[in-house]
mmCIF file of C-alpha atoms and ligand atoms in Angstrom:
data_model
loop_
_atom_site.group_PDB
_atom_site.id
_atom_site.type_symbol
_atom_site.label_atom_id
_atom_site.label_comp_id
_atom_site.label_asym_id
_atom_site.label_seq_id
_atom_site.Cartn_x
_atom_site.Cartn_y
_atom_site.Cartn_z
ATOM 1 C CA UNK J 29 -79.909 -72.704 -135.239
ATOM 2 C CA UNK J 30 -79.035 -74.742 -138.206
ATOM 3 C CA UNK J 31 -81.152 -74.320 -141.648
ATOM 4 C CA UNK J 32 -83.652 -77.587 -141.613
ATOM 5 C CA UNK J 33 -83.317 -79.699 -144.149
ATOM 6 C CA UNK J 34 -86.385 -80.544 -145.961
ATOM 7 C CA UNK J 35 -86.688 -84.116 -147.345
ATOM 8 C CA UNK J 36 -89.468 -85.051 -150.018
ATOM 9 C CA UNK J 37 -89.624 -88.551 -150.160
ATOM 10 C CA UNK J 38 -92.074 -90.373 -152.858
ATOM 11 C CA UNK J 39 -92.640 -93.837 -151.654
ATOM 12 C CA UNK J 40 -95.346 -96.965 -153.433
ATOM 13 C CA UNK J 41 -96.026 -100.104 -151.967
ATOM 14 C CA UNK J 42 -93.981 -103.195 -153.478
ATOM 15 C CA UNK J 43 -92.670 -106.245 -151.616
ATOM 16 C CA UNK J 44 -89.180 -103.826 -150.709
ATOM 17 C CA UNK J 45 -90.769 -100.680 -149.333
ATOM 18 C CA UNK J 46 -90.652 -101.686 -145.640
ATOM 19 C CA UNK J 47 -87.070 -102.122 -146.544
ATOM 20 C CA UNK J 48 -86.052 -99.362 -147.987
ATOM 21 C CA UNK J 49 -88.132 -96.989 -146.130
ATOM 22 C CA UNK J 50 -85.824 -98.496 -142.657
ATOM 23 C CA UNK J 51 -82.582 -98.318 -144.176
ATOM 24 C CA UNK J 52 -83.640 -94.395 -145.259
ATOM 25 C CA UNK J 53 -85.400 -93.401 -141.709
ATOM 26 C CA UNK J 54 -82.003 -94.830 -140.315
ATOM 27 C CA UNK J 55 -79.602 -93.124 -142.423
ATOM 28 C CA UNK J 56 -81.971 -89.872 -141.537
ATOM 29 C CA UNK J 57 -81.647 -90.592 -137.387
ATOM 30 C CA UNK J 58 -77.966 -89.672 -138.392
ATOM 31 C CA UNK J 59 -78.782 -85.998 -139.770
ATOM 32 C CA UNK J 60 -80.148 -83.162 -137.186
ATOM 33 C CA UNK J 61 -82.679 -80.908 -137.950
ATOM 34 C CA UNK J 62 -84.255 -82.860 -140.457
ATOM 35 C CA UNK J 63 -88.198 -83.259 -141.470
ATOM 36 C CA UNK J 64 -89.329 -86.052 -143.460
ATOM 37 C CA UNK J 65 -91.962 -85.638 -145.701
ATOM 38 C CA UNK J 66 -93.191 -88.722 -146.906
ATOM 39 C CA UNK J 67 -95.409 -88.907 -149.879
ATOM 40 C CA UNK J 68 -97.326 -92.265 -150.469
ATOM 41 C CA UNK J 69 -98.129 -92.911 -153.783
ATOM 42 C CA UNK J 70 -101.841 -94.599 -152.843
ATOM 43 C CA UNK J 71 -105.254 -92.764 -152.579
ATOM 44 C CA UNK J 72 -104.633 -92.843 -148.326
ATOM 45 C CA UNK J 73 -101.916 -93.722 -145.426
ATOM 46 C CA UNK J 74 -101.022 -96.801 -145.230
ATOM 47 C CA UNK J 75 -101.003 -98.877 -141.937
ATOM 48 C CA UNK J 76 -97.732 -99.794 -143.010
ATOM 49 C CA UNK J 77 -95.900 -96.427 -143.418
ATOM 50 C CA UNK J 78 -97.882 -95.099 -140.837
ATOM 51 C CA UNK J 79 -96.700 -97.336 -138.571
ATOM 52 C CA UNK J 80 -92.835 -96.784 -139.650
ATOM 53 C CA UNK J 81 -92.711 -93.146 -139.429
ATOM 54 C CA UNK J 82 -94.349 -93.050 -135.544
ATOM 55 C CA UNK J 83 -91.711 -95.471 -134.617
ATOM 56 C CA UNK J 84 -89.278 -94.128 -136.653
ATOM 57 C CA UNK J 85 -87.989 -91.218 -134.237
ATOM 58 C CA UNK J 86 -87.874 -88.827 -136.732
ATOM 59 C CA UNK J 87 -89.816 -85.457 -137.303
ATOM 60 C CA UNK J 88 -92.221 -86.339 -140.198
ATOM 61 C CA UNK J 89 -95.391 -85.409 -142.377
ATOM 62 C CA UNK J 90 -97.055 -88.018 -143.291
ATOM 63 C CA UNK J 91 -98.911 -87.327 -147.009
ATOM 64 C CA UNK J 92 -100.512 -89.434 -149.676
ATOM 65 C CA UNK J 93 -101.039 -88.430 -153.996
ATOM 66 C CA UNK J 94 -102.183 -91.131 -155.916
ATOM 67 C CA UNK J 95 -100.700 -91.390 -158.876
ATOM 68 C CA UNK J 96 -103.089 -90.869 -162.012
ATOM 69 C CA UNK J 97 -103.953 -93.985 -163.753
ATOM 70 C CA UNK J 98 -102.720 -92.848 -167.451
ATOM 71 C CA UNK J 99 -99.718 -91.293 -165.964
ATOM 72 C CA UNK J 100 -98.464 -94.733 -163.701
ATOM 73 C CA UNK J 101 -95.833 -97.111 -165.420
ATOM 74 C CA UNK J 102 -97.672 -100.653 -165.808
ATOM 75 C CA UNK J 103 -96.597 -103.543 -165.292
ATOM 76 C CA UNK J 104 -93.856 -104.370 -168.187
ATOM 77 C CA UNK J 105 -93.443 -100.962 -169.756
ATOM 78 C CA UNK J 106 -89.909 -100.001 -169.760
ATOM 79 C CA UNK J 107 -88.809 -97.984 -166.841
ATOM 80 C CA UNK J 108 -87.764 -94.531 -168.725
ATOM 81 C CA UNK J 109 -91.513 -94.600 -170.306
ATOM 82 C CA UNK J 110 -93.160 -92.560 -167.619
ATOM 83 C CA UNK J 111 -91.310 -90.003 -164.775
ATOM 84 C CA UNK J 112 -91.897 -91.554 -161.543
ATOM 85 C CA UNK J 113 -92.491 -90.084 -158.060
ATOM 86 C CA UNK J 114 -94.129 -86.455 -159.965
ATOM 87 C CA UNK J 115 -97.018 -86.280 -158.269
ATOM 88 C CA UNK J 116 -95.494 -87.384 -155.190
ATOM 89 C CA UNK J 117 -92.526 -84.353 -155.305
ATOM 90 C CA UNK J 118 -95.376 -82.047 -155.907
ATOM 91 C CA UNK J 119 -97.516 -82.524 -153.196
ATOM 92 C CA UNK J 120 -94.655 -82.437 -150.719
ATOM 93 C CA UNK J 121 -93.693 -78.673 -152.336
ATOM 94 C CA UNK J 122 -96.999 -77.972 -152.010
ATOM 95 C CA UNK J 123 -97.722 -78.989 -148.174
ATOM 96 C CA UNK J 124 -94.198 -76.856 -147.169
ATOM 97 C CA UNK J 125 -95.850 -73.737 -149.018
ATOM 98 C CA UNK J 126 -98.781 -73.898 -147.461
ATOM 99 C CA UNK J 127 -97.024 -74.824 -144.019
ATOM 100 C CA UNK J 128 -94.521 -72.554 -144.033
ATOM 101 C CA UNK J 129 -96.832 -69.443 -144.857
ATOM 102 C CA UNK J 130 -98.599 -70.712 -141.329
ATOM 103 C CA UNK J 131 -95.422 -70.636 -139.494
ATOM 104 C CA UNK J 132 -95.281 -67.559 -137.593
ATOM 105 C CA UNK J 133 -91.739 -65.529 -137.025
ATOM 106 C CA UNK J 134 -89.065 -64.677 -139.318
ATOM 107 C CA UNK J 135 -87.367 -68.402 -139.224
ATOM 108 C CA UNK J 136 -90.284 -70.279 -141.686
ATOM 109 C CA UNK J 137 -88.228 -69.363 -144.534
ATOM 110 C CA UNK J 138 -84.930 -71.029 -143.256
ATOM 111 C CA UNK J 139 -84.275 -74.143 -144.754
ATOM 112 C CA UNK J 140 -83.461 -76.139 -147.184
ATOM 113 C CA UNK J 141 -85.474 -78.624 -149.615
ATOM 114 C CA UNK J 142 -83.958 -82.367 -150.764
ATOM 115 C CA UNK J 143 -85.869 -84.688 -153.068
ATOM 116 C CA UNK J 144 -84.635 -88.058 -151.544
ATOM 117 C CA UNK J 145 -85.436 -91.425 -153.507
ATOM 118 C CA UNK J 146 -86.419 -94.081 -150.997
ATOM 119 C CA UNK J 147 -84.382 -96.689 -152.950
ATOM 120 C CA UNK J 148 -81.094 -94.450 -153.225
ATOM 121 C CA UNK J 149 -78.229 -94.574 -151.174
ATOM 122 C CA UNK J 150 -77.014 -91.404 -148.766
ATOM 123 C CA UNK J 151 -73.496 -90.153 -147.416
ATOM 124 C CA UNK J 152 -74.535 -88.722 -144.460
ATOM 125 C CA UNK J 153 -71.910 -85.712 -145.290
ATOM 126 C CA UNK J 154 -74.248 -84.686 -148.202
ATOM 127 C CA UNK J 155 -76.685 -83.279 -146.127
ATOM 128 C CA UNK J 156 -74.092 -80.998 -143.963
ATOM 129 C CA UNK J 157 -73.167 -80.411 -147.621
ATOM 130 C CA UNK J 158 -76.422 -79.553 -148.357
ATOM 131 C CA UNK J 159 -77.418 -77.247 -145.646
ATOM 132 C CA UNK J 160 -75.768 -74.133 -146.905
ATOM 133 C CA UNK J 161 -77.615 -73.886 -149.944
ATOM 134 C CA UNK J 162 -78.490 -70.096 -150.647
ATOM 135 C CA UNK J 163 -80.407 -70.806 -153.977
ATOM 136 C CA UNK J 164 -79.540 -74.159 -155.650
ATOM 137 C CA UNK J 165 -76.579 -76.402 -155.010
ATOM 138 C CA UNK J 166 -75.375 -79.298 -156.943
ATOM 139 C CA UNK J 167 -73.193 -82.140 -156.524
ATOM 140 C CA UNK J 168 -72.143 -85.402 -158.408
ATOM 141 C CA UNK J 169 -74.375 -88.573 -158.369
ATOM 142 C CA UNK J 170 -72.933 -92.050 -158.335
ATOM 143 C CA UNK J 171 -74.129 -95.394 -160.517
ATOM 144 C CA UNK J 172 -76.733 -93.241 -163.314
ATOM 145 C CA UNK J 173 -77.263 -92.677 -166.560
ATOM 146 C CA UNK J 174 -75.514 -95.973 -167.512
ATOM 147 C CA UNK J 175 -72.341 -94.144 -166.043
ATOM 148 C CA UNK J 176 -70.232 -94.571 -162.773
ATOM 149 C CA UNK J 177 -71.387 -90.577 -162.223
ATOM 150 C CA UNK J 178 -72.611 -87.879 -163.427
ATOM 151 C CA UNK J 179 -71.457 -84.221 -162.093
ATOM 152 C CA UNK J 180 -71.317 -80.646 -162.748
ATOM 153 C CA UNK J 181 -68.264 -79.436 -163.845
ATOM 154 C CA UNK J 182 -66.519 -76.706 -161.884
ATOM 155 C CA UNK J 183 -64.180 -74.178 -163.604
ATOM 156 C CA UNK J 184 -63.397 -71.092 -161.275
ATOM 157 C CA UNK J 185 -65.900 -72.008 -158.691
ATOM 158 C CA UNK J 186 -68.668 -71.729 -161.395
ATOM 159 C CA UNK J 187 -70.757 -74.680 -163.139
ATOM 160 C CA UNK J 188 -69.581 -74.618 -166.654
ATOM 161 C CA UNK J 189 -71.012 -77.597 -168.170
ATOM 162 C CA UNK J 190 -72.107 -81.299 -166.900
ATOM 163 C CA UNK J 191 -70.471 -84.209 -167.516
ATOM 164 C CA UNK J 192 -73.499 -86.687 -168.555
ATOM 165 C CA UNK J 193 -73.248 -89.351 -171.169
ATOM 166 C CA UNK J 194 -76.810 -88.193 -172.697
ATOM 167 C CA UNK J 195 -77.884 -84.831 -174.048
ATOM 168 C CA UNK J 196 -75.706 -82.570 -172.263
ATOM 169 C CA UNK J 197 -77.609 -79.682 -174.133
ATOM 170 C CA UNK J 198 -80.388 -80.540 -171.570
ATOM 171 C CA UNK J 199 -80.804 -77.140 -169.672
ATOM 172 C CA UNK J 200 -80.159 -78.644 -166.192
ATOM 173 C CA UNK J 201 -78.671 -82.411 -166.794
ATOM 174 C CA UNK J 202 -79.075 -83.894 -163.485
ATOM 175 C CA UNK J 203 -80.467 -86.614 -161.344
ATOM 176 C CA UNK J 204 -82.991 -85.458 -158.402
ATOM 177 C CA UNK J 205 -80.090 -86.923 -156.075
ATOM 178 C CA UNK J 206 -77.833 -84.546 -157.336
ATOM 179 C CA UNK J 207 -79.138 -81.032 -156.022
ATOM 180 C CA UNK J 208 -81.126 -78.750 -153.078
ATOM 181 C CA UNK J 209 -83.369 -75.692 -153.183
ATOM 182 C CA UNK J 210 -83.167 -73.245 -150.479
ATOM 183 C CA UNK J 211 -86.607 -73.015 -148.613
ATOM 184 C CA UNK J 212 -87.022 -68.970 -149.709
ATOM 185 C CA UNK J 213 -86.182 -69.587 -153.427
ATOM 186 C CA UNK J 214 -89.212 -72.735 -153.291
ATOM 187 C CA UNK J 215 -91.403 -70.353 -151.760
ATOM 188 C CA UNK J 216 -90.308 -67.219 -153.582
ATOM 189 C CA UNK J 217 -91.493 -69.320 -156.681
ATOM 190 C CA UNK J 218 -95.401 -70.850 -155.698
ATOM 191 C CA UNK J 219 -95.510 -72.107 -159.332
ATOM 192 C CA UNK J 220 -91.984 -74.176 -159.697
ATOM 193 C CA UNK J 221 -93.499 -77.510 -159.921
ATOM 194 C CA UNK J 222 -92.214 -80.969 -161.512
ATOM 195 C CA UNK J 223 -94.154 -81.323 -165.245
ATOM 196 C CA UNK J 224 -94.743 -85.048 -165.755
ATOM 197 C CA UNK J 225 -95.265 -84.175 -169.109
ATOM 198 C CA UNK J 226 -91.826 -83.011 -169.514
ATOM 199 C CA UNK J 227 -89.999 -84.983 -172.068
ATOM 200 C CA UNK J 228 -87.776 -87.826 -170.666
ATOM 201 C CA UNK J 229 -85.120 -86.564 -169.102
ATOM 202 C CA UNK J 230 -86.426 -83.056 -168.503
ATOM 203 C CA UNK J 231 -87.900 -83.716 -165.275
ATOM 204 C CA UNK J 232 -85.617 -82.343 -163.425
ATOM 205 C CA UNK J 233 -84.694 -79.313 -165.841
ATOM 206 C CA UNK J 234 -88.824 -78.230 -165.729
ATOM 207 C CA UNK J 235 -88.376 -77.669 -161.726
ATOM 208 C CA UNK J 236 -85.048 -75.955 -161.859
ATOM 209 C CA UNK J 237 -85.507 -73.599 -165.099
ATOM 210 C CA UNK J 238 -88.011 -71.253 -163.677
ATOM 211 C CA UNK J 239 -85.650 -70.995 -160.595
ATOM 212 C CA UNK J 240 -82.352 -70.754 -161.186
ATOM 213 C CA UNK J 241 -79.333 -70.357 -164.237
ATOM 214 C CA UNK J 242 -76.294 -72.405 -164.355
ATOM 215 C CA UNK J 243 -74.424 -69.491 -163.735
ATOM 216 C CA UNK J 244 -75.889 -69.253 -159.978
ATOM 217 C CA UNK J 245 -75.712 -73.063 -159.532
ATOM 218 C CA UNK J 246 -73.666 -73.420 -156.005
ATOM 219 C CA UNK J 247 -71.046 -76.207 -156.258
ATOM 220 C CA UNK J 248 -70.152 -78.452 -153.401
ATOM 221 C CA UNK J 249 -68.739 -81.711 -152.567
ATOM 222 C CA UNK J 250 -65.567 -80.503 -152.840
ATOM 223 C CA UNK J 251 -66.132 -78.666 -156.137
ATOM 224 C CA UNK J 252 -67.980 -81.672 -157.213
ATOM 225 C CA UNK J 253 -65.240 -83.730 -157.035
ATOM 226 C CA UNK J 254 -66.764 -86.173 -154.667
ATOM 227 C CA UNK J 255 -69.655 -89.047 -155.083
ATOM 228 C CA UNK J 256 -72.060 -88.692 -151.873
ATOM 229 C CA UNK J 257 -74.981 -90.118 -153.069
ATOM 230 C CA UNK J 258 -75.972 -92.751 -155.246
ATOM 231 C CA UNK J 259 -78.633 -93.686 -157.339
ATOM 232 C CA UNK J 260 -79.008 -97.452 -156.297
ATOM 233 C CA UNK J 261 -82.001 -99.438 -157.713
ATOM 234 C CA UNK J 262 -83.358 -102.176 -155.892
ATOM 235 C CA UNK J 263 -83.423 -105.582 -157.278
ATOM 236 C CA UNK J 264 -87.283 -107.031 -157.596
ATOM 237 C CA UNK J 265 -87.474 -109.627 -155.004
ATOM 238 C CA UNK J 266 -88.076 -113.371 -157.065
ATOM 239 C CA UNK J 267 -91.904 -114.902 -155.484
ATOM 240 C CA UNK J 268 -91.468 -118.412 -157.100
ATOM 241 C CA UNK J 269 -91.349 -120.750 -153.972
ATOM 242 C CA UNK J 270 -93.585 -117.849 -152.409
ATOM 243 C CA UNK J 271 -96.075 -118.323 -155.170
ATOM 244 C CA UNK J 272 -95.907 -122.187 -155.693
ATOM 245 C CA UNK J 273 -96.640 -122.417 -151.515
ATOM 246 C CA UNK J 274 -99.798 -119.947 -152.252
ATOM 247 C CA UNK J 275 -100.968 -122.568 -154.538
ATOM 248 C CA UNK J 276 -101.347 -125.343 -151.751
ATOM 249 C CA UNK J 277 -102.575 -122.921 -149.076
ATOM 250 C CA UNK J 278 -99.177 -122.491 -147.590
ATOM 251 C CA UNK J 279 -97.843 -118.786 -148.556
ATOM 252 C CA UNK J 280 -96.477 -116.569 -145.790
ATOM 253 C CA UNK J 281 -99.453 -113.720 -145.210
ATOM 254 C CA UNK J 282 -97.130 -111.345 -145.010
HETATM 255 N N1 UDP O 310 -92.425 -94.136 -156.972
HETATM 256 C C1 UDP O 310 -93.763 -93.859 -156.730
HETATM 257 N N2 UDP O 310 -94.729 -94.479 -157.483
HETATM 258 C C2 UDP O 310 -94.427 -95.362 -158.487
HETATM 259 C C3 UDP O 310 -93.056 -95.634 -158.755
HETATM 260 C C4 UDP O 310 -92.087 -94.999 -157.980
HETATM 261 O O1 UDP O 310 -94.068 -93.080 -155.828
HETATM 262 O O2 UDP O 310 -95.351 -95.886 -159.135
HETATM 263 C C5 UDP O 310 -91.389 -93.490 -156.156
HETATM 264 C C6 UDP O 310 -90.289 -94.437 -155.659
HETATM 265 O O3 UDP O 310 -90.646 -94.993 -154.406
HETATM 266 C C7 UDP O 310 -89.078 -93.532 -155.607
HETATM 267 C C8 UDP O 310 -89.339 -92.512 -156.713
HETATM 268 O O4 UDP O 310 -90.738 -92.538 -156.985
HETATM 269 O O5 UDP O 310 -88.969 -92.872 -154.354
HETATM 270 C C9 UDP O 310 -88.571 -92.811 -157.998
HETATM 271 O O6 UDP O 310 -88.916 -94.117 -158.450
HETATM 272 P P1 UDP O 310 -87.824 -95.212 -158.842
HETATM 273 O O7 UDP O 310 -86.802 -95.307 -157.764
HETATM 274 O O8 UDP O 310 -88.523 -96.453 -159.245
HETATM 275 O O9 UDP O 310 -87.202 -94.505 -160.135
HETATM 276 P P2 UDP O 310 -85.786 -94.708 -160.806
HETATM 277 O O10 UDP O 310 -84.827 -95.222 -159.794
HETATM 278 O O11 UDP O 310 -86.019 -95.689 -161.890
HETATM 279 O O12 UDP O 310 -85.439 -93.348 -161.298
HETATM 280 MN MN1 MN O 311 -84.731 -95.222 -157.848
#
């Protein structure tokens, strides 16, 4: 059977969510052998996720961390102020560890884990891509870090440096888009965790250090030649008419 890919996906509730939560469940339909694990950021399940994922056709768990107050972006900060989707990533590691430890039989340790944005856009190819993963693979991402991509650089087969346009030094200089852990090395390693403390732009570096060097970093989309997934932002719908019709009594209720 085919490793299962693994797909933590952090997810708050804003006027898009509906949205981008259908495009993503539909790009998933695409991919076999895939779990969803959805991560609300909210103190429970929402009707409205809830409601998604048992329609959605897809194999799921369905999980909720609020975020902490002092560590949430408010309203008008700018967006690099605070790491987003921490707690989130987190709690989905730490449901597959406990999971997977109750999984009886020799194939709980197949897979392969994916942090998935739900605002991003995905090549379905990246997860075939993806599914080979023996400790950490990497691959370029498209429209971040105010360039048209970032990637690993291959020399030799071998990551020998990333092509970023900020602090390169960075010990793993990557989007979350751009790489997957195998299943074993995630539960090989109880204590690899996201630190929302990290310092911005370390996020993803304080997961990866403990578990991998560059050295071991498995290339692929073609030697990271190719773009398969991109790290779209959604635009924040404008509520003006919505808002001047709530005035009078006259807004749409949902
Ligand atoms: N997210 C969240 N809570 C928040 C803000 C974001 O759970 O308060 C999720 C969001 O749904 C997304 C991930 O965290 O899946 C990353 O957030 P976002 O896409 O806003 O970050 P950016 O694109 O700016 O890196
Ligand atoms: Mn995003």
């Amino acid at each position: 059977a085919k490793p299962t890919v693994f797909v933590i996906t952090p997810t708050y509730a804003r006027l898009v969510q509906k949205a981008e939560l259908t495009r993503l469940s539909q790009t998933f339909l695409h991919v076999p052998q895939l779990h969803w694990i959805v991560v609300e950021d909210s103190p429970h399940k929402t009707p409205l996720v809830t409601d998604l994922l048992v329609k959605s056709g897809l194999t799921y768990t369905h999980l909720y961390m609020l975020t902490a107050k002092d560590r949430k972006l408010q309203e008008g900060d700018p967006s690099w102020l605070k790491p987003r989707g921490v707690e989130q990533r987190n709690e989905g590691l730490r449901w597959l560890r406990e999971d997977r430890r109750a999984q009886p039989g020799g194939d709980n340790q197949q897979g392969v884990v994916y942090f998935a944005d739900d605002d991003n856009t995905y090549s379905l190819q990246i997860f075939e891509e993806m599914r080979s993963t023996q400790r950490v693979s990497v691959w370029p991402v498209g429209l971040v870090g105010g360039m048209k991509y970032e990637r690993p650089v291959v020399e030799g087969g071998k990551v020998v440096r990333f092509h970023t346009g900020w602090r390169p030094s960075r010990p793993f200089p990557m989007d979350m888009a751009g790489f997957a852990v195998s299943l074993k090395l995630v539960l090989a390693n109880p204590e690899a965790c996201f630190d929302g403390e990290a310092p911005m732009g370390f996020l993803e570096s304080s997961f990866l250090q403990g578990l991998v060097t560059m050295d071991e970093l498995e290339p692929k989309a073609d030697n990271c030649s190719k773009v398969l997934v991109w790290h779209t932002r959604t635009e924040k719908p404008k509520m003006k008419r919505e808002e001047a019709l709530q005035a009078q009594g006259l807004g749409s209720d949902r």
